[in-house]
Structures are given as structure tokens and as C-alpha cells.
Amino acid sequence: MFSTPLYKKIKFKFRQIIVARLIKIGLFFNWPELAAIALWLASDKINPKCKSQYTVLCMGRSVFADDIKAMAHYSGQIKYVTIWRTYFQNIFYQFIKGPEEKKLEEVNYHTHDFCKQKKQNYYIFIKKLFPLLQKLVGFDAVLSCSISYTDQQEIERVCAEQEIPYIILQKEAITAPAAYKNFLNVYKTQKFIGSKILFYNKQCQEGFLSLNIPGVTQEKTKLVGIPRFDYFFSKKQNNTQNSKQIVLFSFVPRVTLRFLNIDEGVMQKIENRNAVFITWIMDFALQQEDFKIIIKTKFDDQFLQYPKDILKNNFKKNIKNFVITNCDDPSLLIQNSMSVIGFNSTTLVEAPVAGKLIISPYFGDLIFDKSWSFFEEHPQLVNYVKTARDLEEYIFNADKYLSYDQETKNDFLKKYISTSNGGASIRAEEAIIEIIKR
């Protein structure tokens, strides 16, 4: 299993402890300046050698971090400093803890008075913290990846008052058509007083505008694409069909399909089928020792544990050529694999850009009354598995099933990432610089 070097893990953990203690002291004595120093110590320079006059503070998240790295590499017009969002979350939840804490959610932050005074106290603390943090880090703008995070609503307010550009690169974008209306319901009670929202695709941009969210206007939105996809557009398609590495981007059906409002009985059938599907992949690894099979999960423990439990419940012996990881770079995994397996994941949009075979479990006989797949309009791009024999057929004869036409591929990419040519990093940075200048 690939992993971060031990010394880096120790260094990161030690810094986490120091920063957490300084923040705790700052909160105890109501000393926002100490918390600002702690956050500065927690900051990471993404591209310190960049000579740009513009510096942007990023509220770090895992996938969002890949977009930032892509912009730094493929455009390079901005210096980036990241402070992971978890630090701001910790401060926020220290302020709002109490009887009403669990009632406060993203969907009701601006519609109910839950934790009203506590939110105000958090705002006052951030208002005092930010000037020193800006001085220490030297940033010209703040960049986050979602309009709805509860811990960032007051940060947005402070930025507006202190005339600091607050920009969103909205990371949620790729959803099955039938689920999109329910997906948007999460955002209809939001407010936006920031400077700009940058969108991955037209569906998401138009969807947000249709909600009539206060502050979300046509002038405050821009379509840029997905910066991290520039990695694939910048490279010649790597013919790795003989690499014998296969990557499965694991998913938890109840989470992935939550916006489809599926009947509980049907959901249980989907979960059972998906578990069987994953055992087929594990059994393939066991039988075909010359292949390397990697299961990549999201970072949180619940996602990592999901395939681990399936492995534990179905296999008693160790599978030497099989890996479960939550920390590898998805783009590199795709680039170095002959086939990409998954379901309604952004990684399945990356796969055709990289020229990789897409394999997915089939649920069409269980979810027959609504659109459930990214590929409903582009079925030529995906290979659905109904039996273990199907899985073997697609893997052993990958070249045969990779013969989709360029027009279909381009139409699919334009629908989900707004472009079939790349360049999202440049578009995003140019939009950010325009806002800073203005």
C-alpha cells in the first residue's frame, strides 16, 4: 500500500498538536491574536517559488487541494497558501457547542435562530483574528470550495466587511440528472455576500442561478471547468492497457444515491449487489496474481472501512496483489491503470479524458423509474457488469470495449466539465485575478 513517509506523518501530527493547543488557549482567554498565529503556523505554501504579486488563502479540503495544485502548476499566476478547513471548524464548534448545536445545519443557518448569540460571538472572534492572519500570511483573497459550509458563513461576512475578496470554486457539480433537483435543495436556503462563485459545469451554474439565492447573480458566477482535469488534458493519453493495474473507486450506495429518494427495500438490494460486485473484484485479484488491484476510498474512516469489512467477511487469506487505500492520488491511479471501476464518481469523468476503460456495476433493473447514471445519454462510454464473467470479459479484452468515438466523448465532457480541451486552471486564475484587481 502506498503511504506518506513516516517522518512526514510524525511532523504533521506534531504540528497539529501544537496548533490545536495554541487555538485552545486563544479561545480560553478570548485571544484571537494567538489563534491567528496558530493558524499561520498551520499554513502550507503550495507554490512558494511562484513570483506572482497575488496570494490567495485556501480553505483546504482533499479534492479541492488537487484543484489548487493544478492551478498552481498549469497556470501559475497566483501564489497559494492553504490552511485546512478543520482548524476553522474546531474554532466554530467551540463557540456554538451546547443544547442547540445539533440543530444548526447548513440548510437552516440563515433561516433559523439556532445558536444566534454563539454565531455572533464566533463572528466577533473571526473579525479580530482576520486582520492579523492577513498580515502574517499576506493574502489578497480567500478561496473556498462550497457556498454552504457553516463554519465559513461568518468568515465570508468578515471578508465582505474588510473588503477581502471571498471566492468559491464550487466543488459539487457532477450528479445524475434525476438527482440534480434534490441535490440543489441543499442550497436553496443559502445566502452569498462574497465576490464570485466559479463553477465546474453549466448544469451547476444554471442550477444555482435558478434557486434565486440572495447574492448569487449572473454577474457573480463564472463557468471555468475542473482545474485538476488539466493533468490529463496536458498529457498524451498513456497507453497502459498492458500495465495490469486496475483501480476501483469505492462508493457507499446510501451516500452516493442519497439524492434519488430510493425506497429502503430497493436501497438494501443495491447495497447487497454492490457488496457482491466488490467481492467479484477481490476474487479476481485472488485468481489473477499478475494483476494489481487497488481500491481507492474517500478519506473518512467510514468509506475506508466499507471495503475492508467486505474483504474481512468474505476472504480468510491475504490477497497479495490487492490494496485498499484512502490516500493515493486519484489522477495518478487513473493514469497508471488499464481500467477504472466506479459508479457516478468524478473519477469516471476523468477516465475518458485519460483514455481509460470504464467499468461500473449495473443497477438499471433496480432503479428503473428514474435516471440513475452519468452515462444515460452516453452509454457507449461505460461497460456495466452484471456477472463475474462480465468483469473478466471487460478486463481481458479492454481494447475491444475502449473503441468509443471522439464525438461521444467530447459531448460527454462538455456536459460534465464544460470543456473537451482543458484550460480550466487558466480560466479559474484569470477570474480570481480579475476580482482581486477590481
Coordinates of C-alpha atoms in Angstrom, one line a residue:
M1 CA 0.0 0.0 0.0
F2 CA 1.3 3.4 -0.9
S3 CA 1.6 5.8 2.1
T4 CA 3.0 9.0 3.2
P5 CA 6.6 8.7 4.6
L6 CA 6.6 8.1 8.4
Y7 CA 8.7 11.2 9.2
K8 CA 6.2 13.4 7.3
K9 CA 3.3 11.9 9.3
I10 CA 5.1 12.5 12.6
K11 CA 5.9 16.1 11.6
F12 CA 2.3 16.7 10.5
K13 CA 0.9 15.2 13.7
F14 CA 3.3 17.2 15.9
R15 CA 2.3 20.4 14.2
Q16 CA -1.4 19.5 14.6
I17 CA -1.0 19.1 18.4
I18 CA 0.9 22.4 18.8
V19 CA -1.6 24.3 16.6
A20 CA -4.6 22.8 18.4
R21 CA -3.2 23.7 21.8
L22 CA -2.5 27.3 20.8
I23 CA -6.0 27.6 19.4
K24 CA -7.4 26.2 22.6
I25 CA -5.5 28.7 24.7
G26 CA -6.6 31.5 22.4
L27 CA -10.2 30.5 22.8
F28 CA -10.0 30.1 26.6
F29 CA -8.5 33.6 27.1
N30 CA -10.6 35.1 24.2
W31 CA -7.3 35.9 22.5
P32 CA -7.9 35.8 18.7
E33 CA -4.4 37.1 18.0
L34 CA -3.0 33.8 19.4
A35 CA -5.4 31.8 17.3
A36 CA -4.3 33.8 14.2
I37 CA -0.6 32.9 15.0
A38 CA -1.6 29.3 15.4
L39 CA -3.4 29.3 12.0
W40 CA -0.4 30.9 10.4
L41 CA 1.8 28.1 11.8
A42 CA -0.7 25.6 10.3
S43 CA -0.5 27.2 6.9
D44 CA 1.2 25.5 3.9
K45 CA 2.7 27.3 0.9
I46 CA 1.6 25.3 -2.2
N47 CA 3.9 27.0 -4.7
P48 CA 6.5 29.1 -2.7
K49 CA 8.7 29.7 -5.8
C50 CA 5.9 31.4 -7.7
K51 CA 6.8 35.1 -8.2
S52 CA 3.2 36.4 -8.6
Q53 CA 2.2 39.5 -6.8
Y54 CA -1.1 37.8 -5.8
T55 CA -1.5 35.5 -2.9
V56 CA -4.7 33.6 -2.1
L57 CA -5.6 31.8 1.1
C58 CA -7.3 28.5 0.5
M59 CA -9.6 26.7 3.0
G60 CA -8.1 23.3 2.5
R61 CA -10.2 20.2 1.6
S62 CA -8.9 17.0 0.0
V63 CA -10.3 17.1 -3.6
F64 CA -10.2 20.9 -3.6
A65 CA -6.4 20.7 -2.8
D66 CA -6.0 18.9 -6.1
D67 CA -7.6 21.8 -7.9
I68 CA -5.3 24.2 -6.2
K69 CA -2.2 22.3 -7.1
A70 CA -3.4 22.1 -10.7
M71 CA -3.9 25.8 -10.9
A72 CA -0.5 26.4 -9.4
H73 CA 1.1 24.1 -12.0
Y74 CA -0.9 24.6 -15.2
S75 CA -1.5 28.4 -14.8
G76 CA 1.0 29.6 -12.2
Q77 CA -0.3 33.2 -11.9
I78 CA -1.1 33.1 -8.2
K79 CA 0.7 32.1 -5.0
Y80 CA -1.4 29.8 -2.8
V81 CA -1.3 29.3 0.9
T82 CA -3.6 26.6 2.4
I83 CA -5.0 26.3 6.0
W84 CA -7.1 23.2 6.3
R85 CA -10.7 23.8 7.0
T86 CA -10.7 21.5 10.0
Y87 CA -8.9 24.2 12.1
F88 CA -11.7 26.7 11.4
Q89 CA -14.3 24.1 12.1
N90 CA -12.7 23.4 15.5
I91 CA -12.9 27.1 16.4
F92 CA -16.5 27.3 15.2
Y93 CA -17.8 24.3 17.1
Q94 CA -16.1 25.6 20.3
F95 CA -18.3 28.6 20.0
I96 CA -21.6 27.0 19.2
K97 CA -21.4 23.9 21.4
G98 CA -24.4 23.5 23.6
P99 CA -28.0 22.3 23.5
E100 CA -28.8 23.7 20.1
E101 CA -25.5 22.6 18.4
K102 CA -27.0 19.6 16.6
K103 CA -30.0 21.7 15.4
L104 CA -27.7 24.0 13.5
E105 CA -27.2 22.8 9.9
E106 CA -26.2 24.1 6.5
V107 CA -29.8 24.2 5.3
N108 CA -31.1 26.3 8.3
Y109 CA -28.1 28.5 9.0
H110 CA -29.8 31.6 7.5
T111 CA -33.4 30.6 8.2
H112 CA -33.5 29.9 11.9
D113 CA -32.1 31.5 15.1
F114 CA -30.3 28.4 16.4
C115 CA -27.2 29.4 18.2
K116 CA -27.8 33.0 17.3
Q117 CA -25.7 34.7 20.0
K118 CA -23.0 32.0 19.7
K119 CA -22.7 32.6 16.0
Q120 CA -22.4 36.3 16.7
N121 CA -19.6 35.6 19.2
Y122 CA -17.8 33.5 16.6
Y123 CA -18.1 36.4 14.1
I124 CA -16.6 38.8 16.6
F125 CA -13.7 36.5 17.2
I126 CA -13.0 36.0 13.5
K127 CA -13.4 39.7 12.9
K128 CA -10.5 40.3 15.3
L129 CA -8.5 37.3 14.1
F130 CA -8.5 38.0 10.4
P131 CA -6.5 41.3 10.2
L132 CA -3.5 39.7 11.9
L133 CA -3.9 36.5 9.9
Q134 CA -3.9 38.5 6.7
K135 CA -0.8 40.4 7.8
L136 CA 1.0 37.2 8.7
V137 CA 0.1 35.2 5.6
G138 CA -0.1 38.2 3.2
F139 CA -3.1 37.1 1.2
D140 CA -5.2 39.2 -1.2
A141 CA -8.2 36.9 -1.3
V142 CA -9.8 33.9 0.3
L143 CA -10.8 30.8 -1.8
S144 CA -13.1 28.1 -0.6
C145 CA -14.9 25.2 -2.3
S146 CA -18.5 25.4 -1.2
I147 CA -21.1 28.1 -0.6
S148 CA -22.7 26.3 2.3
Y149 CA -20.2 25.4 5.0
T150 CA -21.5 26.6 8.4
D151 CA -18.0 27.4 9.8
Q152 CA -17.4 29.8 6.9
Q153 CA -20.5 31.9 6.8
E154 CA -19.1 34.4 9.3
I155 CA -15.7 34.3 7.6
E156 CA -17.5 35.3 4.4
R157 CA -19.2 38.1 6.4
V158 CA -15.9 39.3 7.8
C159 CA -14.3 39.3 4.4
A160 CA -17.1 41.4 2.9
E161 CA -16.8 44.0 5.7
Q162 CA -13.0 44.1 5.4
E163 CA -13.1 44.2 1.6
I164 CA -11.2 40.9 1.2
P165 CA -12.4 39.1 -2.0
Y166 CA -14.1 35.9 -1.0
I167 CA -14.4 33.4 -3.8
I168 CA -15.9 29.9 -4.2
L169 CA -14.7 27.2 -6.5
Q170 CA -17.9 25.2 -6.1
K171 CA -16.7 21.6 -5.9
E172 CA -20.1 19.9 -6.0
A173 CA -21.1 19.6 -9.7
I174 CA -21.4 16.1 -11.1
T175 CA -24.7 14.4 -10.3
A176 CA -27.0 12.0 -12.1
P177 CA -29.7 14.1 -13.9
A178 CA -32.7 12.7 -11.9
A179 CA -30.9 13.5 -8.7
Y180 CA -30.0 17.1 -9.5
K181 CA -33.2 18.8 -8.4
N182 CA -32.9 17.1 -4.9
F183 CA -29.2 17.9 -4.9
L184 CA -30.0 21.6 -5.4
N185 CA -32.4 21.6 -2.5
V186 CA -29.4 21.6 -0.1
Y187 CA -28.5 25.1 -1.3
K188 CA -31.8 26.9 -1.7
T189 CA -31.8 28.4 1.8
Q190 CA -28.2 29.8 1.4
K191 CA -27.0 33.4 1.1
F192 CA -23.9 34.7 -0.6
I193 CA -22.2 38.0 0.1
G194 CA -18.9 37.0 -1.3
S195 CA -17.3 38.2 -4.6
K196 CA -17.6 35.3 -7.1
I197 CA -18.6 31.6 -7.5
L198 CA -16.7 29.6 -10.1
F199 CA -18.4 26.5 -11.4
Y200 CA -17.3 23.2 -12.8
N201 CA -20.1 22.9 -15.4
K202 CA -23.1 24.7 -16.9
Q203 CA -25.6 22.4 -15.2
C204 CA -24.4 23.5 -11.8
Q205 CA -24.1 27.2 -12.7
E206 CA -27.6 27.3 -14.1
G207 CA -29.0 25.2 -11.3
F208 CA -27.6 27.7 -8.6
L209 CA -29.0 30.6 -10.6
S210 CA -32.4 29.0 -10.8
L211 CA -32.6 28.9 -7.0
N212 CA -32.6 32.7 -6.7
I213 CA -30.2 32.6 -3.7
P214 CA -29.7 36.1 -2.3
G215 CA -26.4 37.3 -3.7
V216 CA -26.0 34.7 -6.4
T217 CA -26.4 36.6 -9.6
Q218 CA -25.3 36.0 -13.2
E219 CA -22.5 38.7 -12.7
K220 CA -21.2 36.9 -9.6
T221 CA -20.9 33.5 -11.3
K222 CA -18.4 32.1 -13.9
L223 CA -18.0 28.8 -15.7
V224 CA -14.4 27.6 -15.6
G225 CA -14.3 23.8 -15.6
I226 CA -12.4 21.4 -13.3
P227 CA -8.8 22.6 -12.8
R228 CA -7.4 19.2 -11.7
F229 CA -8.5 17.6 -15.0
D230 CA -5.8 19.7 -16.8
Y231 CA -3.4 17.0 -15.6
F232 CA -4.9 14.7 -18.2
F233 CA -5.5 17.2 -21.0
S234 CA -1.9 18.3 -20.7
K235 CA -0.6 14.8 -21.3
K236 CA -0.7 12.5 -24.2
Q237 CA -3.0 9.6 -23.5
N238 CA -0.8 7.0 -21.8
N239 CA -1.3 3.5 -23.4
T240 CA -1.2 1.4 -20.2
Q241 CA -3.5 -1.3 -21.3
N242 CA -0.8 -3.8 -20.6
S243 CA 0.1 -2.4 -17.2
K244 CA -2.3 -4.9 -15.5
Q245 CA -3.2 -2.4 -12.8
I246 CA -6.9 -1.8 -12.2
V247 CA -8.3 0.8 -9.8
L248 CA -11.7 0.7 -8.2
F249 CA -13.0 4.0 -6.7
S250 CA -15.2 2.6 -4.0
F251 CA -18.5 4.1 -3.1
V252 CA -21.1 3.7 -0.4
P253 CA -24.5 3.4 -2.2
R254 CA -26.5 5.0 0.6
V255 CA -24.3 8.1 0.3
T256 CA -23.8 8.3 -3.4
L257 CA -27.5 7.8 -4.2
R258 CA -28.9 9.9 -1.4
F259 CA -30.5 12.5 -3.7
L260 CA -32.5 9.9 -5.6
N261 CA -35.0 9.2 -2.8
I262 CA -34.8 5.5 -3.3
D263 CA -37.2 3.1 -1.4
E264 CA -35.5 1.5 1.6
G265 CA -36.1 -2.0 0.2
V266 CA -34.6 -1.1 -3.1
M267 CA -31.6 0.5 -1.4
Q268 CA -30.9 -2.7 0.6
K269 CA -30.9 -4.6 -2.7
I270 CA -28.5 -2.1 -4.2
E271 CA -26.2 -2.4 -1.2
N272 CA -26.2 -6.1 -1.4
R273 CA -25.4 -6.1 -5.1
N274 CA -22.6 -3.6 -4.7
A275 CA -21.1 -5.8 -1.9
V276 CA -21.2 -8.8 -4.2
F277 CA -19.7 -6.7 -7.1
I278 CA -16.7 -5.8 -4.8
T279 CA -16.2 -9.4 -3.9
W280 CA -16.0 -10.3 -7.6
I281 CA -13.2 -7.8 -7.9
M282 CA -11.4 -9.2 -4.8
D283 CA -11.8 -12.7 -6.1
F284 CA -10.4 -11.6 -9.5
A285 CA -7.3 -10.3 -7.7
L286 CA -7.0 -13.6 -5.8
Q287 CA -7.3 -15.7 -9.0
Q288 CA -5.2 -13.4 -11.2
E289 CA -1.9 -12.8 -9.3
D290 CA -0.3 -11.0 -12.2
F291 CA -2.8 -8.1 -11.9
K292 CA -2.6 -5.4 -9.3
I293 CA -6.0 -4.3 -7.9
I294 CA -6.3 -1.1 -5.9
I295 CA -9.4 0.1 -4.1
K296 CA -9.3 3.8 -3.5
T297 CA -11.8 5.2 -1.0
K298 CA -12.6 8.7 0.2
F299 CA -10.6 9.8 3.2
D300 CA -13.1 9.5 6.1
D301 CA -12.9 6.2 8.1
Q302 CA -16.5 5.2 7.2
F303 CA -15.5 5.0 3.5
L304 CA -12.2 3.2 4.2
Q305 CA -13.8 0.7 6.4
Y306 CA -16.5 -0.2 3.9
P307 CA -14.4 -2.4 1.5
K308 CA -12.3 -3.6 4.4
D309 CA -15.4 -5.1 6.0
I310 CA -16.3 -6.8 2.7
L311 CA -12.8 -8.2 2.5
K312 CA -12.9 -9.5 6.1
N313 CA -16.3 -11.1 5.7
N314 CA -15.6 -12.9 2.5
F315 CA -11.9 -13.8 2.4
K316 CA -9.8 -15.6 5.1
K317 CA -6.5 -15.4 3.3
N318 CA -4.4 -12.4 2.4
I319 CA -4.5 -11.2 -1.2
K320 CA -1.0 -10.1 -2.0
N321 CA -1.8 -8.1 -5.2
F322 CA -4.7 -6.3 -3.6
V323 CA -4.6 -2.9 -1.9
I324 CA -7.2 -0.7 -0.1
T325 CA -6.1 2.9 0.4
N326 CA -7.6 6.3 1.1
C327 CA -4.5 8.5 0.5
D328 CA -3.3 7.8 -3.1
D329 CA -3.5 10.5 -5.8
P330 CA -6.6 9.6 -7.9
S331 CA -5.2 11.2 -11.0
L332 CA -2.0 9.1 -10.9
L333 CA -4.0 5.9 -10.1
I334 CA -6.1 6.6 -13.2
Q335 CA -3.1 7.4 -15.4
N336 CA -1.3 4.2 -14.4
S337 CA -4.2 1.8 -14.7
M338 CA -5.6 0.0 -17.6
S339 CA -9.2 0.2 -16.4
V340 CA -11.1 2.4 -14.0
I341 CA -14.0 0.9 -12.0
G342 CA -16.6 3.0 -10.1
F343 CA -20.0 4.5 -10.0
N344 CA -21.2 8.1 -10.6
S345 CA -17.9 9.5 -9.4
T346 CA -15.9 12.4 -10.8
T347 CA -13.1 9.9 -11.4
L348 CA -15.3 8.3 -14.0
V349 CA -15.3 11.6 -15.9
E350 CA -11.6 11.7 -15.6
A351 CA -11.3 8.3 -17.1
P352 CA -12.3 9.1 -20.7
V353 CA -10.1 12.2 -20.6
A354 CA -7.2 9.8 -19.9
G355 CA -8.4 7.3 -22.4
K356 CA -9.2 4.6 -19.9
L357 CA -11.8 1.8 -20.0
I358 CA -14.7 2.5 -17.6
I359 CA -16.4 -0.4 -15.8
S360 CA -19.3 0.0 -13.4
P361 CA -21.9 -2.1 -11.5
Y362 CA -25.3 -2.3 -13.0
F363 CA -28.4 -1.1 -11.1
G364 CA -30.8 -0.4 -14.1
D365 CA -33.1 -3.3 -13.2
L366 CA -33.4 -1.9 -9.6
I367 CA -33.7 1.8 -10.3
F368 CA -35.9 1.6 -13.4
D369 CA -38.2 4.6 -12.8
K370 CA -35.6 7.4 -12.9
S371 CA -32.2 8.4 -14.4
W372 CA -29.5 6.9 -12.1
S373 CA -26.3 7.1 -14.1
F374 CA -24.0 9.8 -15.5
F375 CA -23.9 7.8 -18.7
E376 CA -27.6 7.7 -19.6
E377 CA -27.0 9.9 -22.6
H378 CA -23.6 8.3 -23.4
P379 CA -23.9 4.6 -22.8
Q380 CA -21.1 3.8 -25.2
L381 CA -18.6 5.1 -22.7
V382 CA -19.4 2.7 -19.9
N383 CA -19.3 -1.1 -19.5
Y384 CA -21.8 -2.4 -17.0
V385 CA -21.1 -5.6 -15.0
K386 CA -24.0 -7.9 -14.3
T387 CA -21.9 -11.1 -13.6
A388 CA -18.4 -12.0 -12.6
R389 CA -17.9 -13.3 -16.1
D390 CA -18.7 -9.8 -17.5
L391 CA -16.0 -8.3 -15.3
E392 CA -13.4 -10.8 -16.6
E393 CA -14.5 -10.1 -20.2
Y394 CA -14.1 -6.4 -20.0
I395 CA -10.7 -6.6 -18.3
F396 CA -9.2 -9.3 -20.5
N397 CA -10.5 -7.6 -23.7
A398 CA -10.2 -4.0 -22.7
D399 CA -9.1 -2.8 -26.2
K400 CA -12.3 -4.2 -27.7
Y401 CA -14.5 -2.2 -25.3
L402 CA -12.5 1.0 -25.4
S403 CA -13.5 1.8 -29.0
Y404 CA -15.9 4.7 -28.4
D405 CA -15.9 7.6 -30.8
Q406 CA -14.3 11.0 -30.1
E407 CA -17.6 12.9 -30.7
T408 CA -19.4 11.0 -28.0
K409 CA -16.5 11.5 -25.6
N410 CA -16.4 15.3 -26.3
D411 CA -20.1 15.7 -25.8
F412 CA -19.9 13.9 -22.5
L413 CA -17.0 16.1 -21.3
K414 CA -18.7 19.3 -22.3
K415 CA -21.8 18.3 -20.3
Y416 CA -20.0 17.5 -17.1
I417 CA -16.8 19.6 -17.1
S418 CA -17.8 22.4 -19.6
T419 CA -14.8 21.6 -21.9
S420 CA -13.2 18.8 -24.0
N421 CA -9.9 20.7 -24.3
G422 CA -8.8 21.6 -20.8
G423 CA -7.6 25.0 -19.7
A424 CA -9.7 25.2 -16.5
S425 CA -6.8 26.3 -14.4
I426 CA -6.1 29.3 -16.5
R427 CA -9.7 30.3 -16.7
A428 CA -10.1 30.0 -12.9
E429 CA -6.9 32.0 -12.1
E430 CA -7.8 34.8 -14.5
A431 CA -11.2 35.1 -12.8
I432 CA -9.6 35.3 -9.4
I433 CA -7.1 37.9 -10.5
E434 CA -9.8 40.0 -12.1
I435 CA -11.7 40.0 -8.8
I436 CA -8.6 40.9 -6.8
K437 CA -7.8 43.8 -9.2
R438 CA -11.3 45.1 -9.0

